[in-house]
Amino acid sequence: MDSYKLNVCGLERDLPIIQISENLKIASFVLLGDAELAAKAGYELSKKINCDIIITAEAKGIQLAHEIARNLDEKSFIVARKSEKAYMNDPVSVEVNSITTTNVQNLYLDAKDADKIKGKRVAIVDDVISTGQSIAALEALVEKAGGKVVQKLAILAEGDAANRKDIIYLEKLPLFEI
C-alpha cells in the first residue's frame, strides 16, 4: 500500500493513501487514539489561540480540543454532535457535507451549549481542514447560537486549504489527484 510520510510537531507518521473518489486519493490522517500527537499538536495550537471558548465537531476533533483546553487551563469546551440526542432541549442545528463523509450530516448543539456560546468569541478546532465544509458548518452553528468565530485552527490543512488566510494550521497535507 502507498503511504505518505507526515512530519508534524517533530513526530513522523506514515499515512495510508486511500482512494475516496474516482479521481482523488488522500493521505488518511486519524488523530483518534494517537495520544502523543494530540498532546504535542494541542500544545502548539494552544500557543496560537485567543478566544473565550473552543468548539469542535464530533468526533475526530474532540481529542485535540481537549488537549488545547487543558493547556489553557479551561474547564470545558463545546462539542457539536452529529445526531440529535434525547437529552437535548431545543437544539440548534445546521447541515454539513464533508470530503470524508458520503452523506449530508447535521451538527447539533444543546440549548445549554448554545447559551455558553452566545455573545462569546469562539475558536473552531478540527484535526484536518480540507474543503472547509465542516468548518463552515461549525461557523454557521456558532453564529446561529449567537457567538462570533474569531479563529479556526487545525493540525493539518489539506490541498487548497493550505492557501487560506483565515485558518491556523501546523502542517500541509497534499491531495493526490488521479
Short mmCIF file of N, CA and C in Angstrom, two decimals:
data_model
loop_
_atom_site.label_atom_id
_atom_site.label_comp_id
_atom_site.label_asym_id
_atom_site.label_seq_id
_atom_site.Cartn_x
_atom_site.Cartn_y
_atom_site.Cartn_z
N MET A 1 0.84 -1.18 0.00
CA MET A 1 0.00 0.00 0.00
C MET A 1 0.88 1.24 0.00
N ASP A 2 0.49 2.23 -0.80
CA ASP A 2 1.19 3.50 -0.82
C ASP A 2 0.96 4.24 0.49
N SER A 3 1.96 5.03 0.88
CA SER A 3 1.80 5.83 2.09
C SER A 3 2.46 7.18 1.91
N TYR A 4 2.10 8.10 2.80
CA TYR A 4 2.66 9.45 2.81
C TYR A 4 3.29 9.66 4.17
N LYS A 5 4.53 10.13 4.19
CA LYS A 5 5.23 10.38 5.45
C LYS A 5 4.91 11.80 5.91
N LEU A 6 4.20 11.88 7.03
CA LEU A 6 3.83 13.16 7.64
C LEU A 6 4.78 13.45 8.78
N ASN A 7 5.25 14.69 8.85
CA ASN A 7 6.04 15.15 9.98
C ASN A 7 5.34 16.36 10.56
N VAL A 8 4.87 16.23 11.79
CA VAL A 8 4.18 17.33 12.46
C VAL A 8 4.61 17.34 13.93
N CYS A 9 4.99 18.49 14.42
CA CYS A 9 5.45 18.67 15.81
C CYS A 9 6.62 17.75 16.14
N GLY A 10 7.46 17.48 15.14
CA GLY A 10 8.61 16.62 15.36
C GLY A 10 8.29 15.13 15.38
N LEU A 11 7.07 14.78 15.11
CA LEU A 11 6.65 13.38 15.07
C LEU A 11 6.40 12.95 13.64
N GLU A 12 6.82 11.74 13.31
CA GLU A 12 6.57 11.18 11.97
C GLU A 12 5.47 10.16 12.02
N ARG A 13 4.62 10.21 11.03
CA ARG A 13 3.56 9.21 10.88
C ARG A 13 3.50 8.81 9.41
N ASP A 14 3.35 7.50 9.15
CA ASP A 14 3.13 7.00 7.80
C ASP A 14 1.63 6.87 7.61
N LEU A 15 1.08 7.70 6.72
CA LEU A 15 -0.36 7.72 6.49
C LEU A 15 -0.68 6.91 5.24
N PRO A 16 -1.61 5.98 5.34
CA PRO A 16 -2.01 5.23 4.14
C PRO A 16 -2.71 6.15 3.14
N ILE A 17 -2.41 5.95 1.88
CA ILE A 17 -3.08 6.72 0.83
C ILE A 17 -4.27 5.90 0.37
N ILE A 18 -5.46 6.52 0.48
CA ILE A 18 -6.69 5.81 0.12
C ILE A 18 -7.47 6.59 -0.93
N GLN A 19 -8.15 5.86 -1.77
CA GLN A 19 -8.95 6.48 -2.82
C GLN A 19 -10.33 6.78 -2.26
N ILE A 20 -10.75 8.06 -2.40
CA ILE A 20 -12.07 8.43 -1.87
C ILE A 20 -13.07 8.78 -2.96
N SER A 21 -12.57 8.93 -4.20
CA SER A 21 -13.45 9.13 -5.34
C SER A 21 -12.72 8.64 -6.58
N GLU A 22 -13.39 8.71 -7.71
CA GLU A 22 -12.82 8.19 -8.95
C GLU A 22 -11.48 8.83 -9.29
N ASN A 23 -11.32 10.12 -8.97
CA ASN A 23 -10.09 10.81 -9.36
C ASN A 23 -9.35 11.48 -8.20
N LEU A 24 -9.59 10.98 -6.96
CA LEU A 24 -8.94 11.60 -5.82
C LEU A 24 -8.55 10.59 -4.76
N LYS A 25 -7.31 10.73 -4.30
CA LYS A 25 -6.82 9.95 -3.16
C LYS A 25 -6.37 10.93 -2.09
N ILE A 26 -6.46 10.48 -0.83
CA ILE A 26 -5.99 11.29 0.29
C ILE A 26 -5.06 10.46 1.17
N ALA A 27 -4.20 11.15 1.89
CA ALA A 27 -3.40 10.52 2.93
C ALA A 27 -4.29 10.51 4.16
N SER A 28 -4.69 9.35 4.59
CA SER A 28 -5.67 9.21 5.67
C SER A 28 -5.04 9.49 7.04
N PHE A 29 -5.44 10.62 7.62
CA PHE A 29 -4.95 11.05 8.93
C PHE A 29 -6.04 10.81 9.96
N VAL A 30 -5.74 9.99 10.95
CA VAL A 30 -6.70 9.71 12.02
C VAL A 30 -6.02 10.04 13.34
N LEU A 31 -6.49 11.08 13.98
CA LEU A 31 -5.91 11.51 15.25
C LEU A 31 -6.41 10.67 16.42
N LEU A 32 -7.62 10.17 16.32
CA LEU A 32 -8.20 9.39 17.42
C LEU A 32 -7.27 8.27 17.84
N GLY A 33 -6.94 8.24 19.11
CA GLY A 33 -6.08 7.20 19.65
C GLY A 33 -4.60 7.53 19.63
N ASP A 34 -4.21 8.60 18.95
CA ASP A 34 -2.81 8.98 18.89
C ASP A 34 -2.56 10.04 19.97
N ALA A 35 -2.43 9.60 21.21
CA ALA A 35 -2.29 10.50 22.35
C ALA A 35 -1.05 11.38 22.25
N GLU A 36 0.04 10.81 21.74
CA GLU A 36 1.29 11.56 21.63
C GLU A 36 1.13 12.75 20.68
N LEU A 37 0.58 12.50 19.50
CA LEU A 37 0.42 13.57 18.51
C LEU A 37 -0.63 14.58 18.98
N ALA A 38 -1.71 14.12 19.57
CA ALA A 38 -2.74 15.04 20.07
C ALA A 38 -2.17 15.97 21.13
N ALA A 39 -1.34 15.43 22.02
CA ALA A 39 -0.75 16.24 23.08
C ALA A 39 0.19 17.30 22.50
N LYS A 40 1.06 16.89 21.58
CA LYS A 40 2.02 17.84 21.00
C LYS A 40 1.33 18.89 20.14
N ALA A 41 0.39 18.46 19.30
CA ALA A 41 -0.33 19.41 18.44
C ALA A 41 -1.20 20.33 19.29
N GLY A 42 -1.84 19.79 20.31
CA GLY A 42 -2.65 20.60 21.21
C GLY A 42 -1.82 21.67 21.90
N TYR A 43 -0.62 21.30 22.32
CA TYR A 43 0.28 22.26 22.95
C TYR A 43 0.66 23.37 21.98
N GLU A 44 1.06 23.00 20.76
CA GLU A 44 1.46 24.00 19.76
C GLU A 44 0.30 24.92 19.39
N LEU A 45 -0.89 24.36 19.18
CA LEU A 45 -2.04 25.18 18.81
C LEU A 45 -2.50 26.05 19.98
N SER A 46 -2.31 25.59 21.21
CA SER A 46 -2.74 26.39 22.36
C SER A 46 -1.93 27.68 22.46
N LYS A 47 -0.74 27.72 21.88
CA LYS A 47 0.07 28.94 21.87
C LYS A 47 -0.49 29.98 20.90
N LYS A 48 -1.35 29.54 19.97
CA LYS A 48 -1.84 30.42 18.91
C LYS A 48 -3.29 30.84 19.11
N ILE A 49 -3.92 30.34 20.14
CA ILE A 49 -5.36 30.55 20.30
C ILE A 49 -5.65 31.74 21.21
N ASN A 50 -6.71 32.48 20.86
CA ASN A 50 -7.13 33.63 21.64
C ASN A 50 -8.65 33.75 21.51
N CYS A 51 -9.37 33.19 22.47
CA CYS A 51 -10.82 33.15 22.39
C CYS A 51 -11.41 33.02 23.78
N ASP A 52 -12.75 33.03 23.84
CA ASP A 52 -13.45 32.81 25.11
C ASP A 52 -13.80 31.34 25.30
N ILE A 53 -14.07 30.64 24.19
CA ILE A 53 -14.50 29.25 24.28
C ILE A 53 -14.12 28.51 22.99
N ILE A 54 -13.88 27.21 23.11
CA ILE A 54 -13.50 26.36 21.99
C ILE A 54 -14.67 25.47 21.61
N ILE A 55 -14.85 25.26 20.30
CA ILE A 55 -15.85 24.31 19.81
C ILE A 55 -15.18 23.38 18.79
N THR A 56 -15.64 22.14 18.77
CA THR A 56 -15.21 21.18 17.77
C THR A 56 -16.40 20.32 17.40
N ALA A 57 -16.27 19.59 16.29
CA ALA A 57 -17.33 18.67 15.88
C ALA A 57 -16.99 17.27 16.35
N GLU A 58 -18.00 16.52 16.65
CA GLU A 58 -17.85 15.11 16.99
C GLU A 58 -17.30 14.40 15.75
N ALA A 59 -16.34 13.56 15.73
CA ALA A 59 -15.66 13.00 16.87
C ALA A 59 -14.16 13.28 16.79
N LYS A 60 -13.62 13.46 15.58
CA LYS A 60 -12.16 13.48 15.45
C LYS A 60 -11.48 14.69 16.08
N GLY A 61 -12.18 15.79 16.27
CA GLY A 61 -11.58 16.97 16.86
C GLY A 61 -11.61 16.99 18.38
N ILE A 62 -12.35 16.06 18.99
CA ILE A 62 -12.53 16.09 20.44
C ILE A 62 -11.20 15.96 21.18
N GLN A 63 -10.38 15.01 20.79
CA GLN A 63 -9.10 14.78 21.47
C GLN A 63 -8.22 16.02 21.40
N LEU A 64 -8.21 16.69 20.25
CA LEU A 64 -7.40 17.90 20.07
C LEU A 64 -7.97 19.05 20.91
N ALA A 65 -9.28 19.25 20.87
CA ALA A 65 -9.91 20.32 21.65
C ALA A 65 -9.64 20.12 23.14
N HIS A 66 -9.69 18.86 23.58
CA HIS A 66 -9.41 18.55 24.98
C HIS A 66 -7.99 18.97 25.36
N GLU A 67 -7.03 18.64 24.52
CA GLU A 67 -5.64 18.98 24.80
C GLU A 67 -5.43 20.51 24.82
N ILE A 68 -6.04 21.21 23.88
CA ILE A 68 -5.91 22.67 23.86
C ILE A 68 -6.53 23.27 25.11
N ALA A 69 -7.74 22.83 25.46
CA ALA A 69 -8.42 23.34 26.66
C ALA A 69 -7.57 23.06 27.90
N ARG A 70 -7.01 21.88 27.99
CA ARG A 70 -6.17 21.50 29.14
C ARG A 70 -4.95 22.43 29.23
N ASN A 71 -4.31 22.69 28.09
CA ASN A 71 -3.14 23.58 28.08
C ASN A 71 -3.49 25.01 28.47
N LEU A 72 -4.71 25.42 28.20
CA LEU A 72 -5.15 26.78 28.51
C LEU A 72 -5.80 26.87 29.89
N ASP A 73 -5.83 25.76 30.62
CA ASP A 73 -6.50 25.68 31.92
C ASP A 73 -7.98 26.02 31.82
N GLU A 74 -8.59 25.67 30.69
CA GLU A 74 -10.03 25.84 30.52
C GLU A 74 -10.73 24.63 31.13
N LYS A 75 -11.85 24.86 31.76
CA LYS A 75 -12.58 23.77 32.40
C LYS A 75 -13.48 23.02 31.43
N SER A 76 -13.75 23.61 30.27
CA SER A 76 -14.66 22.94 29.33
C SER A 76 -14.43 23.45 27.91
N PHE A 77 -15.03 22.74 26.97
CA PHE A 77 -15.13 23.14 25.58
C PHE A 77 -16.43 22.56 25.05
N ILE A 78 -16.86 22.99 23.88
CA ILE A 78 -18.15 22.59 23.33
C ILE A 78 -17.92 21.56 22.21
N VAL A 79 -18.76 20.53 22.20
CA VAL A 79 -18.73 19.53 21.13
C VAL A 79 -20.06 19.58 20.39
N ALA A 80 -20.01 19.88 19.09
CA ALA A 80 -21.19 19.81 18.24
C ALA A 80 -21.41 18.34 17.90
N ARG A 81 -22.59 17.84 18.20
CA ARG A 81 -22.89 16.43 18.00
C ARG A 81 -23.40 16.18 16.58
N LYS A 82 -23.19 14.96 16.07
CA LYS A 82 -23.61 14.61 14.71
C LYS A 82 -25.00 14.00 14.65
N SER A 83 -25.62 13.85 15.80
CA SER A 83 -27.01 13.40 15.83
C SER A 83 -27.70 14.07 17.00
N GLU A 84 -28.99 14.23 16.86
CA GLU A 84 -29.77 14.83 17.94
C GLU A 84 -29.95 13.79 19.03
N LYS A 85 -29.65 14.18 20.27
CA LYS A 85 -29.72 13.27 21.40
C LYS A 85 -30.99 13.53 22.21
N ALA A 86 -31.47 12.49 22.85
CA ALA A 86 -32.70 12.59 23.64
C ALA A 86 -32.59 13.63 24.76
N TYR A 87 -31.40 13.82 25.28
CA TYR A 87 -31.21 14.77 26.38
C TYR A 87 -31.22 16.23 25.92
N MET A 88 -31.17 16.47 24.62
CA MET A 88 -31.07 17.83 24.12
C MET A 88 -32.41 18.55 24.22
N ASN A 89 -32.37 19.73 24.81
CA ASN A 89 -33.54 20.60 24.86
C ASN A 89 -33.36 21.71 23.85
N ASP A 90 -34.34 21.88 22.97
CA ASP A 90 -34.33 22.97 22.00
C ASP A 90 -33.00 23.07 21.27
N PRO A 91 -32.55 21.99 20.59
CA PRO A 91 -31.24 22.02 19.94
C PRO A 91 -31.19 22.98 18.75
N VAL A 92 -30.00 23.49 18.52
CA VAL A 92 -29.68 24.31 17.36
C VAL A 92 -28.98 23.39 16.38
N SER A 93 -29.30 23.48 15.07
CA SER A 93 -28.65 22.56 14.13
C SER A 93 -28.36 23.22 12.78
N VAL A 94 -27.38 22.64 12.07
CA VAL A 94 -27.02 23.03 10.71
C VAL A 94 -26.62 21.78 9.94
N GLU A 95 -26.65 21.85 8.60
CA GLU A 95 -26.21 20.73 7.75
C GLU A 95 -24.73 20.88 7.42
N VAL A 96 -24.07 19.72 7.20
CA VAL A 96 -22.67 19.71 6.80
C VAL A 96 -22.43 18.57 5.82
N ASN A 97 -21.55 18.83 4.83
CA ASN A 97 -21.14 17.81 3.88
C ASN A 97 -19.62 17.86 3.80
N SER A 98 -18.97 16.79 4.25
CA SER A 98 -17.51 16.75 4.35
C SER A 98 -16.92 15.86 3.26
N ILE A 99 -15.65 16.08 2.94
CA ILE A 99 -14.95 15.28 1.92
C ILE A 99 -14.86 13.80 2.31
N THR A 100 -14.81 13.51 3.61
CA THR A 100 -14.66 12.12 4.05
C THR A 100 -15.98 11.48 4.47
N THR A 101 -17.09 12.18 4.24
CA THR A 101 -18.41 11.63 4.58
C THR A 101 -19.25 11.56 3.31
N THR A 102 -19.89 10.42 3.08
CA THR A 102 -20.63 10.25 1.84
C THR A 102 -21.98 10.95 1.83
N ASN A 103 -22.61 11.09 2.97
CA ASN A 103 -23.93 11.70 3.03
C ASN A 103 -23.88 13.04 3.75
N VAL A 104 -24.91 13.86 3.48
CA VAL A 104 -25.06 15.10 4.23
C VAL A 104 -25.37 14.74 5.67
N GLN A 105 -24.72 15.43 6.60
CA GLN A 105 -24.97 15.22 8.02
C GLN A 105 -25.47 16.51 8.64
N ASN A 106 -25.86 16.43 9.90
CA ASN A 106 -26.24 17.61 10.66
C ASN A 106 -25.32 17.72 11.86
N LEU A 107 -25.13 18.94 12.33
CA LEU A 107 -24.44 19.18 13.58
C LEU A 107 -25.44 19.81 14.53
N TYR A 108 -25.40 19.39 15.80
CA TYR A 108 -26.37 19.85 16.79
C TYR A 108 -25.68 20.38 18.04
N LEU A 109 -26.27 21.41 18.61
CA LEU A 109 -25.88 21.92 19.91
C LEU A 109 -27.10 21.89 20.81
N ASP A 110 -26.93 21.41 22.02
CA ASP A 110 -27.97 21.50 23.03
C ASP A 110 -28.12 22.98 23.40
N ALA A 111 -29.30 23.37 23.86
CA ALA A 111 -29.55 24.77 24.22
C ALA A 111 -28.56 25.27 25.28
N LYS A 112 -28.18 24.40 26.22
CA LYS A 112 -27.23 24.84 27.27
C LYS A 112 -25.85 25.15 26.67
N ASP A 113 -25.43 24.39 25.66
CA ASP A 113 -24.17 24.68 24.99
C ASP A 113 -24.29 25.93 24.13
N ALA A 114 -25.43 26.10 23.48
CA ALA A 114 -25.67 27.31 22.69
C ALA A 114 -25.61 28.54 23.59
N ASP A 115 -26.14 28.43 24.80
CA ASP A 115 -26.09 29.55 25.75
C ASP A 115 -24.65 29.88 26.15
N LYS A 116 -23.80 28.86 26.26
CA LYS A 116 -22.39 29.10 26.60
C LYS A 116 -21.67 29.87 25.50
N ILE A 117 -22.14 29.74 24.27
CA ILE A 117 -21.52 30.39 23.11
C ILE A 117 -22.04 31.80 22.89
N LYS A 118 -23.27 32.04 23.27
CA LYS A 118 -23.92 33.33 23.00
C LYS A 118 -23.07 34.49 23.52
N GLY A 119 -22.77 35.42 22.60
CA GLY A 119 -22.00 36.60 22.93
C GLY A 119 -20.52 36.37 23.14
N LYS A 120 -20.04 35.16 22.85
CA LYS A 120 -18.63 34.81 23.09
C LYS A 120 -17.81 34.82 21.81
N ARG A 121 -16.51 34.99 21.99
CA ARG A 121 -15.52 34.86 20.92
C ARG A 121 -15.11 33.39 20.88
N VAL A 122 -15.37 32.73 19.77
CA VAL A 122 -15.25 31.28 19.67
C VAL A 122 -14.14 30.89 18.71
N ALA A 123 -13.36 29.87 19.12
CA ALA A 123 -12.35 29.27 18.24
C ALA A 123 -12.85 27.89 17.82
N ILE A 124 -12.84 27.63 16.53
CA ILE A 124 -13.20 26.32 15.99
C ILE A 124 -11.91 25.51 15.87
N VAL A 125 -11.96 24.27 16.37
CA VAL A 125 -10.81 23.38 16.34
C VAL A 125 -11.19 22.10 15.60
N ASP A 126 -10.32 21.65 14.69
CA ASP A 126 -10.55 20.39 13.98
C ASP A 126 -9.20 19.74 13.71
N ASP A 127 -9.23 18.47 13.36
CA ASP A 127 -7.98 17.78 13.07
C ASP A 127 -7.42 18.17 11.71
N VAL A 128 -8.29 18.17 10.69
CA VAL A 128 -7.89 18.49 9.32
C VAL A 128 -8.92 19.43 8.70
N ILE A 129 -8.43 20.46 8.02
CA ILE A 129 -9.32 21.29 7.21
C ILE A 129 -8.99 20.98 5.76
N SER A 130 -10.00 20.58 4.99
CA SER A 130 -9.79 20.26 3.58
C SER A 130 -10.67 21.16 2.71
N THR A 131 -11.89 20.76 2.47
CA THR A 131 -12.79 21.58 1.65
C THR A 131 -13.31 22.78 2.43
N GLY A 132 -13.27 22.70 3.74
CA GLY A 132 -13.77 23.77 4.58
C GLY A 132 -15.24 23.64 4.92
N GLN A 133 -15.88 22.59 4.44
CA GLN A 133 -17.32 22.42 4.68
C GLN A 133 -17.63 22.20 6.16
N SER A 134 -16.84 21.42 6.85
CA SER A 134 -17.07 21.18 8.27
C SER A 134 -16.87 22.45 9.08
N ILE A 135 -15.83 23.19 8.76
CA ILE A 135 -15.55 24.45 9.45
C ILE A 135 -16.68 25.45 9.19
N ALA A 136 -17.14 25.52 7.93
CA ALA A 136 -18.23 26.44 7.59
C ALA A 136 -19.51 26.08 8.36
N ALA A 137 -19.78 24.78 8.48
CA ALA A 137 -20.96 24.35 9.23
C ALA A 137 -20.83 24.72 10.71
N LEU A 138 -19.66 24.51 11.28
CA LEU A 138 -19.44 24.89 12.68
C LEU A 138 -19.57 26.41 12.85
N GLU A 139 -19.06 27.15 11.89
CA GLU A 139 -19.18 28.61 11.96
C GLU A 139 -20.65 29.03 11.91
N ALA A 140 -21.43 28.42 11.02
CA ALA A 140 -22.87 28.71 10.94
C ALA A 140 -23.57 28.35 12.24
N LEU A 141 -23.18 27.24 12.84
CA LEU A 141 -23.76 26.80 14.11
C LEU A 141 -23.45 27.81 15.23
N VAL A 142 -22.22 28.26 15.28
CA VAL A 142 -21.82 29.26 16.28
C VAL A 142 -22.62 30.54 16.10
N GLU A 143 -22.72 31.00 14.85
CA GLU A 143 -23.48 32.22 14.57
C GLU A 143 -24.95 32.06 14.93
N LYS A 144 -25.52 30.90 14.63
CA LYS A 144 -26.92 30.62 14.97
C LYS A 144 -27.13 30.65 16.48
N ALA A 145 -26.10 30.27 17.22
CA ALA A 145 -26.17 30.28 18.69
C ALA A 145 -25.83 31.65 19.27
N GLY A 146 -25.46 32.61 18.42
CA GLY A 146 -25.19 33.96 18.89
C GLY A 146 -23.75 34.25 19.24
N GLY A 147 -22.84 33.36 18.84
CA GLY A 147 -21.42 33.59 19.08
C GLY A 147 -20.74 34.15 17.85
N LYS A 148 -19.47 34.51 18.02
CA LYS A 148 -18.68 35.02 16.90
C LYS A 148 -17.39 34.22 16.78
N VAL A 149 -17.19 33.62 15.62
CA VAL A 149 -15.96 32.86 15.37
C VAL A 149 -14.82 33.84 15.16
N VAL A 150 -13.78 33.69 15.96
CA VAL A 150 -12.60 34.57 15.85
C VAL A 150 -11.36 33.84 15.36
N GLN A 151 -11.38 32.50 15.44
CA GLN A 151 -10.25 31.70 14.94
C GLN A 151 -10.74 30.33 14.48
N LYS A 152 -10.00 29.78 13.50
CA LYS A 152 -10.22 28.43 13.00
C LYS A 152 -8.86 27.76 12.98
N LEU A 153 -8.71 26.68 13.76
CA LEU A 153 -7.42 26.03 13.92
C LEU A 153 -7.50 24.54 13.62
N ALA A 154 -6.43 24.00 13.06
CA ALA A 154 -6.35 22.57 12.77
C ALA A 154 -4.90 22.12 12.80
N ILE A 155 -4.72 20.84 12.92
CA ILE A 155 -3.37 20.29 12.82
C ILE A 155 -2.90 20.38 11.38
N LEU A 156 -3.78 19.99 10.44
CA LEU A 156 -3.41 19.92 9.04
C LEU A 156 -4.35 20.72 8.15
N ALA A 157 -3.79 21.33 7.11
CA ALA A 157 -4.57 21.95 6.04
C ALA A 157 -4.31 21.10 4.80
N GLU A 158 -5.36 20.53 4.26
CA GLU A 158 -5.25 19.58 3.16
C GLU A 158 -5.56 20.27 1.83
N GLY A 159 -4.70 20.01 0.83
CA GLY A 159 -4.93 20.55 -0.51
C GLY A 159 -4.93 22.07 -0.52
N ASP A 160 -5.93 22.65 -1.21
CA ASP A 160 -6.02 24.11 -1.35
C ASP A 160 -6.28 24.83 -0.03
N ALA A 161 -6.72 24.12 0.99
CA ALA A 161 -6.97 24.76 2.28
C ALA A 161 -5.69 25.41 2.81
N ALA A 162 -4.54 24.89 2.42
CA ALA A 162 -3.27 25.45 2.88
C ALA A 162 -3.06 26.88 2.38
N ASN A 163 -3.81 27.29 1.36
CA ASN A 163 -3.70 28.65 0.81
C ASN A 163 -4.63 29.64 1.51
N ARG A 164 -5.51 29.14 2.36
CA ARG A 164 -6.46 30.02 3.05
C ARG A 164 -5.74 30.92 4.05
N LYS A 165 -6.19 32.15 4.15
CA LYS A 165 -5.60 33.11 5.08
C LYS A 165 -6.38 33.17 6.40
N ASP A 166 -7.55 32.51 6.45
CA ASP A 166 -8.41 32.60 7.63
C ASP A 166 -8.28 31.41 8.58
N ILE A 167 -7.29 30.55 8.35
CA ILE A 167 -7.11 29.41 9.23
C ILE A 167 -5.67 29.37 9.77
N ILE A 168 -5.54 28.73 10.91
CA ILE A 168 -4.23 28.50 11.53
C ILE A 168 -4.02 26.99 11.54
N TYR A 169 -2.90 26.53 11.02
CA TYR A 169 -2.62 25.10 10.99
C TYR A 169 -1.13 24.86 11.20
N LEU A 170 -0.80 23.62 11.52
CA LEU A 170 0.60 23.27 11.81
C LEU A 170 1.36 22.76 10.59
N GLU A 171 0.69 21.97 9.75
CA GLU A 171 1.36 21.41 8.57
C GLU A 171 0.39 21.28 7.40
N LYS A 172 0.97 21.19 6.20
CA LYS A 172 0.19 20.96 4.98
C LYS A 172 0.07 19.46 4.74
N LEU A 173 -1.04 19.06 4.12
CA LEU A 173 -1.25 17.67 3.71
C LEU A 173 -1.71 17.69 2.26
N PRO A 174 -0.98 17.03 1.36
CA PRO A 174 -1.36 17.09 -0.04
C PRO A 174 -2.57 16.20 -0.37
N LEU A 175 -3.25 16.56 -1.46
CA LEU A 175 -4.25 15.69 -2.07
C LEU A 175 -3.57 15.04 -3.28
N PHE A 176 -4.02 13.85 -3.62
CA PHE A 176 -3.44 13.12 -4.74
C PHE A 176 -4.49 12.91 -5.81
N GLU A 177 -4.43 13.76 -6.86
CA GLU A 177 -5.38 13.65 -7.94
C GLU A 177 -4.91 12.62 -8.94
N ILE A 178 -5.86 11.84 -9.45
CA ILE A 178 -5.54 10.75 -10.36
C ILE A 178 -5.83 11.18 -11.78
#
